[in-house]
């Protein structure tokens, strides 16, 4: 292998030494020579900002590199790139803004920060002439940001369907394949280091929703406000629905869907959805992520890999560090991609269309199916199949009525559900899941 004649040393300030930060520190050291050979850059972590100097860690960092104040990293004239891995929003935004203003390139894996404050941060980045790199913010080790910015730059994006939260995918996989309860599966995911520091971000669907906002911004050129995306988490997924899904030929995944309609309005939604068992996405299990991107020129493309965890996510951070180093050494490499041209607009979620699965807990007596069908029919919602299992609950004298619905607008389905709940024969809040046809 050819060696560069002169190595250029790049000094890095690493803010945050949690799971991913420790992975960056460790893997930069392990693959230092490879990176040097490939890029001509000798990537050196000069200072590391941590919350506590005494907390036990996955990696050993010399005491003189550690500080509890990230401002020291920003103030250090030798540091050319700052890696933001502190998480959260307000302090992380302060850090990124300070670094950009100090003329430092920024690498961040913070999807919540970019989704909530991206518009302002990228505007500042442009003003300062300093880029923000964010490959690690979406889908862990899968280089999906580069795919959208470079590989598919010549495509209109027709749609993206993503399984982009490793924690939720792990939970649903374990519930479905090992029969685990929700709490047990979540605990396993946390122990394996997939979950965010605050796992409610994962299980509420918001971690995936933040990633979807970032993917939508790259695909459709605008930052969709967080209050215009639809988000449901996995907390309410019931084993009964996982079982019905299987009987019907589907599995349940936390799906993020980003799609433009014919008027160019963009839906950005994340929820547990049923997908056909024979689709390749149904086989994406555990902490793995997959992103199915449909471009108008390329057709369908699928990107698969570990979406969470120390090593996969640090691989993406290191890729960004190499890009930043290349920009320092060779000057910025314009790739012709303007991420946020502000040409998209959000689609009201009530107008989004899909198929649906409904489970209605009803009294098992004559005329009940007719009442339910009448409410749906009055709103022009078609039923494609009905199951009422014979294994009914003799104590409560109720049964599950499971309906698969044809394409309908969410607003109509929600209105029908509200009417169903008013029926005397309906004994519990109906369960509704989207059915994605991929
Ligand atoms: N908590 C995230 C997940 C990590 O489970 O996917 C990567 O963003």
CSV table of C-alpha atoms and ligand atoms in Angstrom, one decimal:
chain,number,residue,atom,x,y,z
A,1,UNK,CA,0.0,0.0,0.0
A,2,UNK,CA,1.3,3.4,-0.9
A,3,UNK,CA,2.2,5.7,2.0
A,4,UNK,CA,1.6,9.4,1.8
A,5,UNK,CA,4.9,11.3,1.9
A,6,UNK,CA,3.8,13.7,4.5
A,7,UNK,CA,1.1,13.2,7.0
A,8,UNK,CA,-1.0,16.2,8.1
A,9,UNK,CA,-1.9,16.0,11.7
A,10,UNK,CA,-5.5,17.0,12.5
A,11,UNK,CA,-6.2,17.9,16.1
A,12,UNK,CA,-9.7,16.9,17.3
A,13,UNK,CA,-11.7,18.1,20.3
A,14,UNK,CA,-14.1,15.3,21.4
A,15,UNK,CA,-17.0,16.5,23.5
A,16,UNK,CA,-18.7,13.6,25.1
A,17,UNK,CA,-17.2,10.3,26.1
A,18,UNK,CA,-20.3,8.1,26.5
A,19,UNK,CA,-21.0,5.0,24.5
A,20,UNK,CA,-20.3,6.5,21.0
A,21,UNK,CA,-17.6,8.9,22.1
A,22,UNK,CA,-15.6,6.0,23.7
A,23,UNK,CA,-16.1,4.1,20.4
A,24,UNK,CA,-14.7,7.0,18.4
A,25,UNK,CA,-11.7,7.3,20.7
A,26,UNK,CA,-11.0,3.6,20.7
A,27,UNK,CA,-11.5,3.0,16.9
A,28,UNK,CA,-9.5,6.0,15.8
A,29,UNK,CA,-6.6,4.6,17.8
A,30,UNK,CA,-7.1,1.0,16.4
A,31,UNK,CA,-7.4,2.1,12.7
A,32,UNK,CA,-5.0,5.1,12.9
A,33,UNK,CA,-2.6,3.8,10.4
A,34,UNK,CA,-5.2,2.7,7.9
A,35,UNK,CA,-6.8,6.1,8.0
A,36,UNK,CA,-3.4,7.8,7.6
A,37,UNK,CA,-2.6,5.6,4.6
A,38,UNK,CA,-6.0,6.3,3.0
A,39,UNK,CA,-6.4,10.0,3.7
A,40,UNK,CA,-3.0,11.4,4.5
A,41,UNK,CA,-4.5,12.7,7.8
A,42,UNK,CA,-3.2,11.7,11.2
A,43,UNK,CA,-6.3,12.1,13.3
A,44,UNK,CA,-5.4,13.0,16.9
A,45,UNK,CA,-7.9,13.5,19.7
A,46,UNK,CA,-6.2,16.4,21.6
A,47,UNK,CA,-8.8,17.1,24.3
A,48,UNK,CA,-11.9,15.3,25.6
A,49,UNK,CA,-14.7,17.1,27.4
A,50,UNK,CA,-16.6,14.9,29.9
A,51,UNK,CA,-19.2,15.6,32.6
A,52,UNK,CA,-17.3,13.8,35.3
A,53,UNK,CA,-13.6,13.2,35.6
A,54,UNK,CA,-14.0,10.2,37.9
A,55,UNK,CA,-16.7,8.1,36.2
A,56,UNK,CA,-15.4,4.7,35.0
A,57,UNK,CA,-15.2,4.4,31.2
A,58,UNK,CA,-14.8,2.0,28.4
A,59,UNK,CA,-11.5,3.6,27.3
A,60,UNK,CA,-8.5,4.9,29.1
A,61,UNK,CA,-7.9,8.6,28.4
A,62,UNK,CA,-4.8,10.3,29.9
A,63,UNK,CA,-5.9,12.6,32.6
A,64,UNK,CA,-4.2,15.7,31.0
A,65,UNK,CA,-6.5,15.3,27.9
A,66,UNK,CA,-9.6,15.5,30.0
A,67,UNK,CA,-11.6,18.6,30.9
A,68,UNK,CA,-15.1,19.1,32.3
A,69,UNK,CA,-15.5,22.3,30.2
A,70,UNK,CA,-16.1,22.0,26.4
A,71,UNK,CA,-15.2,25.7,26.1
A,72,UNK,CA,-11.6,24.7,26.5
A,73,UNK,CA,-11.9,22.7,23.3
A,74,UNK,CA,-13.4,25.5,21.4
A,75,UNK,CA,-10.8,28.0,22.7
A,76,UNK,CA,-7.9,25.8,21.7
A,77,UNK,CA,-6.4,27.2,18.5
A,78,UNK,CA,-4.8,23.9,17.5
A,79,UNK,CA,-8.1,22.1,17.4
A,80,UNK,CA,-9.6,22.2,13.9
A,81,UNK,CA,-12.5,19.8,14.3
A,82,UNK,CA,-15.0,19.5,17.2
A,83,UNK,CA,-17.0,16.3,17.7
A,84,UNK,CA,-20.3,16.9,19.5
A,85,UNK,CA,-21.5,13.8,21.3
A,86,UNK,CA,-22.8,15.3,24.5
A,87,UNK,CA,-26.5,14.8,23.5
A,88,UNK,CA,-29.4,16.9,24.5
A,89,UNK,CA,-30.3,20.1,22.7
A,90,UNK,CA,-29.6,23.4,24.4
A,91,UNK,CA,-26.1,22.9,25.6
A,92,UNK,CA,-25.2,21.0,22.4
A,93,UNK,CA,-26.5,23.9,20.3
A,94,UNK,CA,-24.4,26.3,22.3
A,95,UNK,CA,-21.4,24.1,21.8
A,96,UNK,CA,-21.9,23.8,18.0
A,97,UNK,CA,-22.6,27.5,17.6
A,98,UNK,CA,-19.4,28.4,19.6
A,99,UNK,CA,-17.3,25.9,17.6
A,100,UNK,CA,-18.6,27.2,14.2
A,101,UNK,CA,-18.0,30.8,15.3
A,102,UNK,CA,-14.5,29.9,16.4
A,103,UNK,CA,-13.8,28.6,12.8
A,104,UNK,CA,-13.9,24.9,13.6
A,105,UNK,CA,-15.6,22.2,11.6
A,106,UNK,CA,-18.2,20.3,13.5
A,107,UNK,CA,-19.1,16.6,13.5
A,108,UNK,CA,-22.3,15.7,15.3
A,109,UNK,CA,-24.3,12.5,15.8
A,110,UNK,CA,-27.1,14.4,17.6
A,111,UNK,CA,-30.3,13.8,15.6
A,112,UNK,CA,-32.5,15.6,18.2
A,113,UNK,CA,-30.3,18.7,17.9
A,114,UNK,CA,-30.4,18.7,14.1
A,115,UNK,CA,-34.1,17.9,13.8
A,116,UNK,CA,-35.1,20.6,16.3
A,117,UNK,CA,-32.5,23.3,15.5
A,118,UNK,CA,-31.1,22.3,12.1
A,119,UNK,CA,-32.4,25.3,10.2
A,120,UNK,CA,-30.6,27.8,12.5
A,121,UNK,CA,-27.4,25.7,12.8
A,122,UNK,CA,-26.9,25.1,9.1
A,123,UNK,CA,-27.6,28.8,8.4
A,124,UNK,CA,-24.9,29.7,10.9
A,125,UNK,CA,-22.6,27.1,9.4
A,126,UNK,CA,-23.0,28.7,6.0
A,127,UNK,CA,-22.4,32.2,7.5
A,128,UNK,CA,-19.2,31.0,9.2
A,129,UNK,CA,-18.1,29.0,6.1
A,130,UNK,CA,-17.6,25.9,8.4
A,131,UNK,CA,-19.5,22.7,7.6
A,132,UNK,CA,-21.4,20.4,10.0
A,133,UNK,CA,-21.1,16.7,9.2
A,134,UNK,CA,-23.8,14.4,10.6
A,135,UNK,CA,-23.5,10.9,9.2
A,136,UNK,CA,-23.8,9.3,12.6
A,137,UNK,CA,-27.1,11.1,13.3
A,138,UNK,CA,-29.2,8.7,11.1
A,139,UNK,CA,-29.1,4.9,11.1
A,140,UNK,CA,-25.9,4.4,13.1
A,141,UNK,CA,-23.3,2.7,10.9
A,142,UNK,CA,-25.3,2.9,7.6
A,143,UNK,CA,-23.8,5.8,5.5
A,144,UNK,CA,-27.3,7.0,4.4
A,145,UNK,CA,-26.4,10.7,4.5
A,146,UNK,CA,-23.7,10.2,1.9
A,147,UNK,CA,-26.1,8.1,-0.1
A,148,UNK,CA,-28.7,10.9,-0.3
A,149,UNK,CA,-26.1,13.7,-0.8
A,150,UNK,CA,-24.0,12.0,-3.3
A,151,UNK,CA,-25.0,8.6,-4.6
A,152,UNK,CA,-28.6,9.5,-5.3
A,153,UNK,CA,-28.0,13.2,-6.0
A,154,UNK,CA,-29.5,12.9,-9.5
A,155,UNK,CA,-32.8,11.5,-8.3
A,156,UNK,CA,-36.1,12.9,-7.1
A,157,UNK,CA,-36.8,10.9,-4.0
A,158,UNK,CA,-40.1,9.2,-4.5
A,159,UNK,CA,-40.2,7.7,-1.0
A,160,UNK,CA,-38.2,6.5,1.9
A,161,UNK,CA,-39.3,3.7,4.2
A,162,UNK,CA,-36.9,3.2,7.2
A,163,UNK,CA,-36.5,1.0,10.2
A,164,UNK,CA,-34.2,3.6,11.9
A,165,UNK,CA,-34.4,3.0,15.6
A,166,UNK,CA,-32.3,0.0,16.8
A,167,UNK,CA,-33.9,0.0,20.2
A,168,UNK,CA,-37.4,-0.3,19.0
A,169,UNK,CA,-36.5,-2.8,16.3
A,170,UNK,CA,-34.7,-4.9,19.0
A,171,UNK,CA,-37.8,-4.7,21.3
A,172,UNK,CA,-40.3,-5.7,18.6
A,173,UNK,CA,-38.0,-8.5,17.3
A,174,UNK,CA,-37.6,-9.9,20.8
A,175,UNK,CA,-41.3,-9.7,21.6
A,176,UNK,CA,-42.2,-11.3,18.3
A,177,UNK,CA,-39.4,-14.0,18.1
A,178,UNK,CA,-38.7,-14.8,21.7
A,179,UNK,CA,-42.1,-14.0,23.2
A,180,UNK,CA,-40.5,-11.5,25.6
A,181,UNK,CA,-42.6,-8.8,27.4
A,182,UNK,CA,-42.0,-5.2,26.4
A,183,UNK,CA,-40.2,-4.2,29.7
A,184,UNK,CA,-37.8,-7.2,29.5
A,185,UNK,CA,-37.0,-6.5,25.8
A,186,UNK,CA,-36.3,-2.8,26.6
A,187,UNK,CA,-34.0,-3.7,29.4
A,188,UNK,CA,-32.0,-6.0,27.1
A,189,UNK,CA,-31.7,-3.2,24.5
A,190,UNK,CA,-30.4,-0.8,27.2
A,191,UNK,CA,-27.9,-3.3,28.5
A,192,UNK,CA,-26.6,-3.7,24.9
A,193,UNK,CA,-26.0,0.0,24.6
A,194,UNK,CA,-28.5,0.6,21.8
A,195,UNK,CA,-30.8,3.0,23.7
A,196,UNK,CA,-30.4,6.8,24.2
A,197,UNK,CA,-29.5,8.0,27.6
A,198,UNK,CA,-33.2,8.7,28.0
A,199,UNK,CA,-34.9,5.7,26.4
A,200,UNK,CA,-38.2,7.4,26.3
A,201,UNK,CA,-36.8,9.2,23.1
A,202,UNK,CA,-36.5,5.7,21.6
A,203,UNK,CA,-39.7,4.0,22.6
A,204,UNK,CA,-41.9,7.1,22.0
A,205,UNK,CA,-40.8,7.0,18.4
A,206,UNK,CA,-39.1,10.4,18.6
A,207,UNK,CA,-35.6,9.3,18.0
A,208,UNK,CA,-36.7,7.7,14.7
A,209,UNK,CA,-38.8,10.8,14.0
A,210,UNK,CA,-35.8,13.1,14.4
A,211,UNK,CA,-33.9,10.9,12.0
A,212,UNK,CA,-36.8,11.0,9.6
A,213,UNK,CA,-36.9,14.8,9.8
A,214,UNK,CA,-33.2,14.8,8.8
A,215,UNK,CA,-33.8,12.4,5.9
A,216,UNK,CA,-36.8,14.5,4.7
A,217,UNK,CA,-34.7,17.7,4.8
A,218,UNK,CA,-32.1,16.1,2.5
A,219,UNK,CA,-34.7,14.6,0.2
A,220,UNK,CA,-37.1,17.4,-0.1
A,221,UNK,CA,-35.0,20.5,0.9
A,222,UNK,CA,-36.9,21.7,3.9
A,223,UNK,CA,-36.9,21.4,7.7
A,224,UNK,CA,-40.3,20.0,8.5
A,225,UNK,CA,-41.3,21.4,11.9
A,226,UNK,CA,-41.5,18.8,14.6
A,227,UNK,CA,-45.1,19.6,15.3
A,228,UNK,CA,-46.0,18.7,11.7
A,229,UNK,CA,-44.7,15.1,11.9
A,230,UNK,CA,-46.8,12.2,13.1
A,231,UNK,CA,-45.1,10.1,15.8
A,232,UNK,CA,-46.3,7.0,17.7
A,233,UNK,CA,-44.0,4.8,19.7
A,234,UNK,CA,-43.8,1.1,20.5
A,235,UNK,CA,-45.1,1.2,24.1
A,236,UNK,CA,-48.6,0.3,23.1
A,237,UNK,CA,-47.7,-2.6,20.8
A,238,UNK,CA,-49.6,-5.6,22.2
A,239,UNK,CA,-48.5,-9.2,21.9
A,240,UNK,CA,-52.0,-9.9,20.7
A,241,UNK,CA,-51.5,-7.7,17.6
A,242,UNK,CA,-48.1,-9.2,16.9
A,243,UNK,CA,-49.9,-12.6,16.9
A,244,UNK,CA,-52.7,-11.4,14.6
A,245,UNK,CA,-50.2,-9.8,12.3
A,246,UNK,CA,-48.4,-13.1,12.0
A,247,UNK,CA,-51.7,-15.0,11.2
A,248,UNK,CA,-52.4,-12.4,8.5
A,249,UNK,CA,-49.0,-12.7,6.9
A,250,UNK,CA,-47.4,-9.5,8.4
A,251,UNK,CA,-45.0,-8.4,11.0
A,252,UNK,CA,-44.9,-5.2,13.1
A,253,UNK,CA,-42.0,-2.8,12.7
A,254,UNK,CA,-41.5,0.8,13.8
A,255,UNK,CA,-41.5,2.3,10.4
A,256,UNK,CA,-40.6,5.8,9.3
A,257,UNK,CA,-42.2,6.9,6.1
A,258,UNK,CA,-41.1,10.0,4.1
A,259,UNK,CA,-43.0,10.5,0.9
A,260,UNK,CA,-44.1,13.2,-1.4
A,261,UNK,CA,-47.5,13.2,-3.1
A,262,UNK,CA,-48.3,14.4,-6.6
A,263,UNK,CA,-48.6,18.0,-5.5
A,264,UNK,CA,-45.2,17.7,-3.8
A,265,UNK,CA,-46.5,17.8,-0.3
A,266,UNK,CA,-44.4,15.6,2.0
A,267,UNK,CA,-45.6,13.3,4.7
A,268,UNK,CA,-43.1,12.5,7.5
A,269,UNK,CA,-44.5,9.9,9.9
A,270,UNK,CA,-43.2,7.3,12.3
A,271,UNK,CA,-45.3,4.6,13.9
A,272,UNK,CA,-45.6,0.8,14.5
A,273,UNK,CA,-46.8,-0.5,11.1
A,274,UNK,CA,-47.6,-3.9,9.7
A,275,UNK,CA,-45.4,-4.9,6.8
A,276,UNK,CA,-45.8,-8.1,4.7
A,277,UNK,CA,-43.7,-11.0,6.0
A,278,UNK,CA,-42.4,-11.7,2.6
A,279,UNK,CA,-40.9,-8.3,2.2
A,280,UNK,CA,-37.1,-8.0,2.7
A,281,UNK,CA,-37.7,-5.3,5.5
A,282,UNK,CA,-39.6,-7.9,7.5
A,283,UNK,CA,-36.3,-9.8,8.0
A,284,UNK,CA,-34.5,-6.8,9.5
A,285,UNK,CA,-34.2,-7.9,13.1
A,286,UNK,CA,-32.6,-6.9,16.4
A,287,UNK,CA,-30.7,-3.6,16.4
A,288,UNK,CA,-30.3,-3.7,12.7
A,289,UNK,CA,-31.7,-0.8,10.6
A,290,UNK,CA,-32.6,-0.6,7.0
A,291,UNK,CA,-33.5,2.2,4.7
A,292,UNK,CA,-35.4,1.6,1.5
A,293,UNK,CA,-35.0,4.6,-0.8
A,294,UNK,CA,-37.0,4.9,-4.0
A,295,UNK,CA,-35.5,7.3,-6.5
A,296,UNK,CA,-37.1,8.2,-9.8
A,297,UNK,CA,-34.0,7.3,-11.8
A,298,UNK,CA,-32.5,4.5,-9.8
A,299,UNK,CA,-35.7,2.8,-8.6
A,300,UNK,CA,-35.5,1.0,-5.3
A,301,UNK,CA,-32.3,0.8,-3.3
A,302,UNK,CA,-31.9,-0.8,0.2
A,303,UNK,CA,-29.3,0.1,2.8
A,304,UNK,CA,-28.8,-2.3,5.8
A,305,UNK,CA,-26.6,-2.4,8.8
A,306,UNK,CA,-26.4,-1.9,12.5
A,307,UNK,CA,-28.3,1.2,13.5
A,308,UNK,CA,-27.1,1.6,17.0
A,309,UNK,CA,-24.3,0.6,19.3
A,310,UNK,CA,-20.8,1.9,20.0
A,311,UNK,CA,-18.8,0.5,17.0
A,312,UNK,CA,-21.2,1.0,14.2
A,313,UNK,CA,-22.1,4.6,15.2
A,314,UNK,CA,-18.4,5.5,15.7
A,315,UNK,CA,-17.7,4.2,12.2
A,316,UNK,CA,-19.9,7.0,10.9
A,317,UNK,CA,-18.3,9.6,13.1
A,318,UNK,CA,-14.9,8.6,11.9
A,319,UNK,CA,-16.1,8.8,8.3
A,320,UNK,CA,-17.1,12.4,9.0
A,321,UNK,CA,-13.8,13.1,10.7
A,322,UNK,CA,-12.0,11.9,7.5
A,323,UNK,CA,-14.2,14.2,5.4
A,324,UNK,CA,-13.5,17.1,7.7
A,325,UNK,CA,-9.8,16.3,7.6
A,326,UNK,CA,-9.9,16.2,3.8
A,327,UNK,CA,-11.6,19.6,3.7
A,328,UNK,CA,-8.8,21.0,6.0
A,329,UNK,CA,-6.0,19.5,3.9
A,330,UNK,CA,-7.4,19.9,0.4
A,331,UNK,CA,-10.0,22.6,0.8
A,332,UNK,CA,-13.8,22.1,0.8
A,333,UNK,CA,-15.0,19.5,-1.7
A,334,UNK,CA,-18.2,21.0,-3.1
A,335,UNK,CA,-20.4,18.0,-4.1
A,336,UNK,CA,-23.1,20.2,-5.7
A,337,UNK,CA,-25.6,19.2,-3.1
A,338,UNK,CA,-27.7,22.0,-1.5
A,339,UNK,CA,-29.4,20.3,1.4
A,340,UNK,CA,-31.9,22.8,2.4
A,341,UNK,CA,-33.2,24.7,-0.6
A,342,UNK,CA,-36.5,25.2,1.2
A,343,UNK,CA,-38.6,23.8,-1.7
A,344,UNK,CA,-40.7,21.3,0.1
A,345,UNK,CA,-43.9,21.7,2.2
A,346,UNK,CA,-45.5,19.4,4.7
A,347,UNK,CA,-48.6,17.3,4.0
A,348,UNK,CA,-51.3,17.4,6.7
A,349,UNK,CA,-51.1,14.1,8.5
A,350,UNK,CA,-54.9,13.6,8.4
A,351,UNK,CA,-54.7,13.6,4.6
A,352,UNK,CA,-52.1,10.8,4.4
A,353,UNK,CA,-53.4,7.6,2.9
A,354,UNK,CA,-52.6,3.9,3.8
A,355,UNK,CA,-54.2,0.6,4.5
A,356,UNK,CA,-55.0,-0.2,8.1
A,357,UNK,CA,-55.4,-3.0,10.6
A,358,UNK,CA,-58.2,-2.6,13.2
A,359,UNK,CA,-58.8,-4.7,16.3
A,360,UNK,CA,-62.0,-3.9,18.0
A,361,UNK,CA,-63.0,-5.6,21.2
A,362,UNK,CA,-66.7,-6.2,20.9
A,363,UNK,CA,-69.5,-8.1,22.6
A,364,UNK,CA,-70.0,-11.4,20.8
A,365,UNK,CA,-73.6,-11.1,19.8
A,366,UNK,CA,-75.7,-10.9,16.5
A,367,UNK,CA,-75.5,-7.6,14.6
A,368,UNK,CA,-72.2,-6.4,15.9
A,369,UNK,CA,-70.2,-6.9,12.7
A,370,UNK,CA,-73.0,-5.0,10.8
A,371,UNK,CA,-72.8,-2.0,13.2
A,372,UNK,CA,-69.0,-1.8,12.8
A,373,UNK,CA,-69.2,-2.2,9.0
A,374,UNK,CA,-71.9,0.4,8.7
A,375,UNK,CA,-69.7,3.1,10.4
A,376,UNK,CA,-66.8,2.3,8.1
A,377,UNK,CA,-69.0,2.1,5.0
A,378,UNK,CA,-70.6,5.5,5.7
A,379,UNK,CA,-67.1,7.0,5.4
A,380,UNK,CA,-66.3,5.1,2.2
A,381,UNK,CA,-63.7,3.0,4.1
A,382,UNK,CA,-63.5,-0.4,2.5
A,383,UNK,CA,-62.9,-3.7,4.4
A,384,UNK,CA,-60.6,-6.1,2.7
A,385,UNK,CA,-60.9,-8.9,5.3
A,386,UNK,CA,-62.4,-9.7,8.6
A,387,UNK,CA,-61.4,-12.3,11.3
A,388,UNK,CA,-63.3,-13.1,14.4
A,389,UNK,CA,-61.5,-15.9,16.2
A,390,UNK,CA,-63.6,-18.5,17.9
A,391,UNK,CA,-61.3,-18.4,21.0
A,392,UNK,CA,-63.4,-15.8,22.7
A,393,UNK,CA,-63.2,-14.7,26.3
A,394,UNK,CA,-66.0,-16.6,28.1
A,395,UNK,CA,-65.7,-14.6,31.3
A,396,UNK,CA,-66.0,-11.2,29.7
A,397,UNK,CA,-68.1,-12.4,26.8
A,398,UNK,CA,-66.1,-10.3,24.4
A,399,UNK,CA,-64.1,-11.1,21.3
A,400,UNK,CA,-61.6,-9.4,19.0
A,401,UNK,CA,-62.9,-8.4,15.7
A,402,UNK,CA,-60.0,-7.9,13.3
A,403,UNK,CA,-60.5,-5.9,10.2
A,404,UNK,CA,-58.1,-5.1,7.3
A,405,UNK,CA,-59.0,-1.9,5.6
A,406,UNK,CA,-58.3,-0.7,2.0
A,407,UNK,CA,-56.5,2.6,1.4
A,408,UNK,CA,-58.2,5.4,3.4
A,409,UNK,CA,-57.3,8.9,4.7
A,410,UNK,CA,-56.1,8.9,8.3
A,411,UNK,CA,-58.6,11.6,9.1
A,412,UNK,CA,-61.5,9.4,8.0
A,413,UNK,CA,-60.2,6.4,9.9
A,414,UNK,CA,-59.8,8.4,13.1
A,415,UNK,CA,-63.3,9.8,12.8
A,416,UNK,CA,-64.6,6.3,12.3
A,417,UNK,CA,-62.7,5.0,15.3
A,418,UNK,CA,-64.3,7.8,17.4
A,419,UNK,CA,-67.7,6.7,16.3
A,420,UNK,CA,-66.9,3.0,16.9
A,421,UNK,CA,-66.0,3.8,20.5
A,422,UNK,CA,-69.5,5.2,21.0
A,423,UNK,CA,-71.1,1.9,20.2
A,424,UNK,CA,-72.5,-0.1,23.2
A,425,UNK,CA,-71.1,-3.3,21.8
A,426,UNK,CA,-67.5,-1.9,21.7
A,427,UNK,CA,-65.8,-2.6,25.0
A,428,UNK,CA,-62.3,-1.2,24.7
A,429,UNK,CA,-60.4,1.5,22.8
A,430,UNK,CA,-59.9,0.0,19.3
A,431,UNK,CA,-56.3,-0.7,18.1
A,432,UNK,CA,-55.4,0.8,14.8
A,433,UNK,CA,-52.1,0.1,12.9
A,434,UNK,CA,-51.0,1.3,9.5
A,435,UNK,CA,-50.3,-1.4,6.9
A,436,UNK,CA,-47.5,-0.3,4.6
A,437,UNK,CA,-47.5,-1.6,1.1
A,438,UNK,CA,-43.9,-1.4,0.1
B,1,LIG,N1,-31.0,4.9,20.3
B,1,LIG,C1,-30.7,4.9,18.9
B,1,LIG,C2,-31.3,3.6,18.4
B,1,LIG,C3,-29.2,4.9,18.7
B,1,LIG,O1,-31.8,2.8,19.2
B,1,LIG,O2,-31.4,3.5,17.2
B,1,LIG,C4,-28.9,5.4,17.3
B,1,LIG,O3,-29.4,6.6,17.0
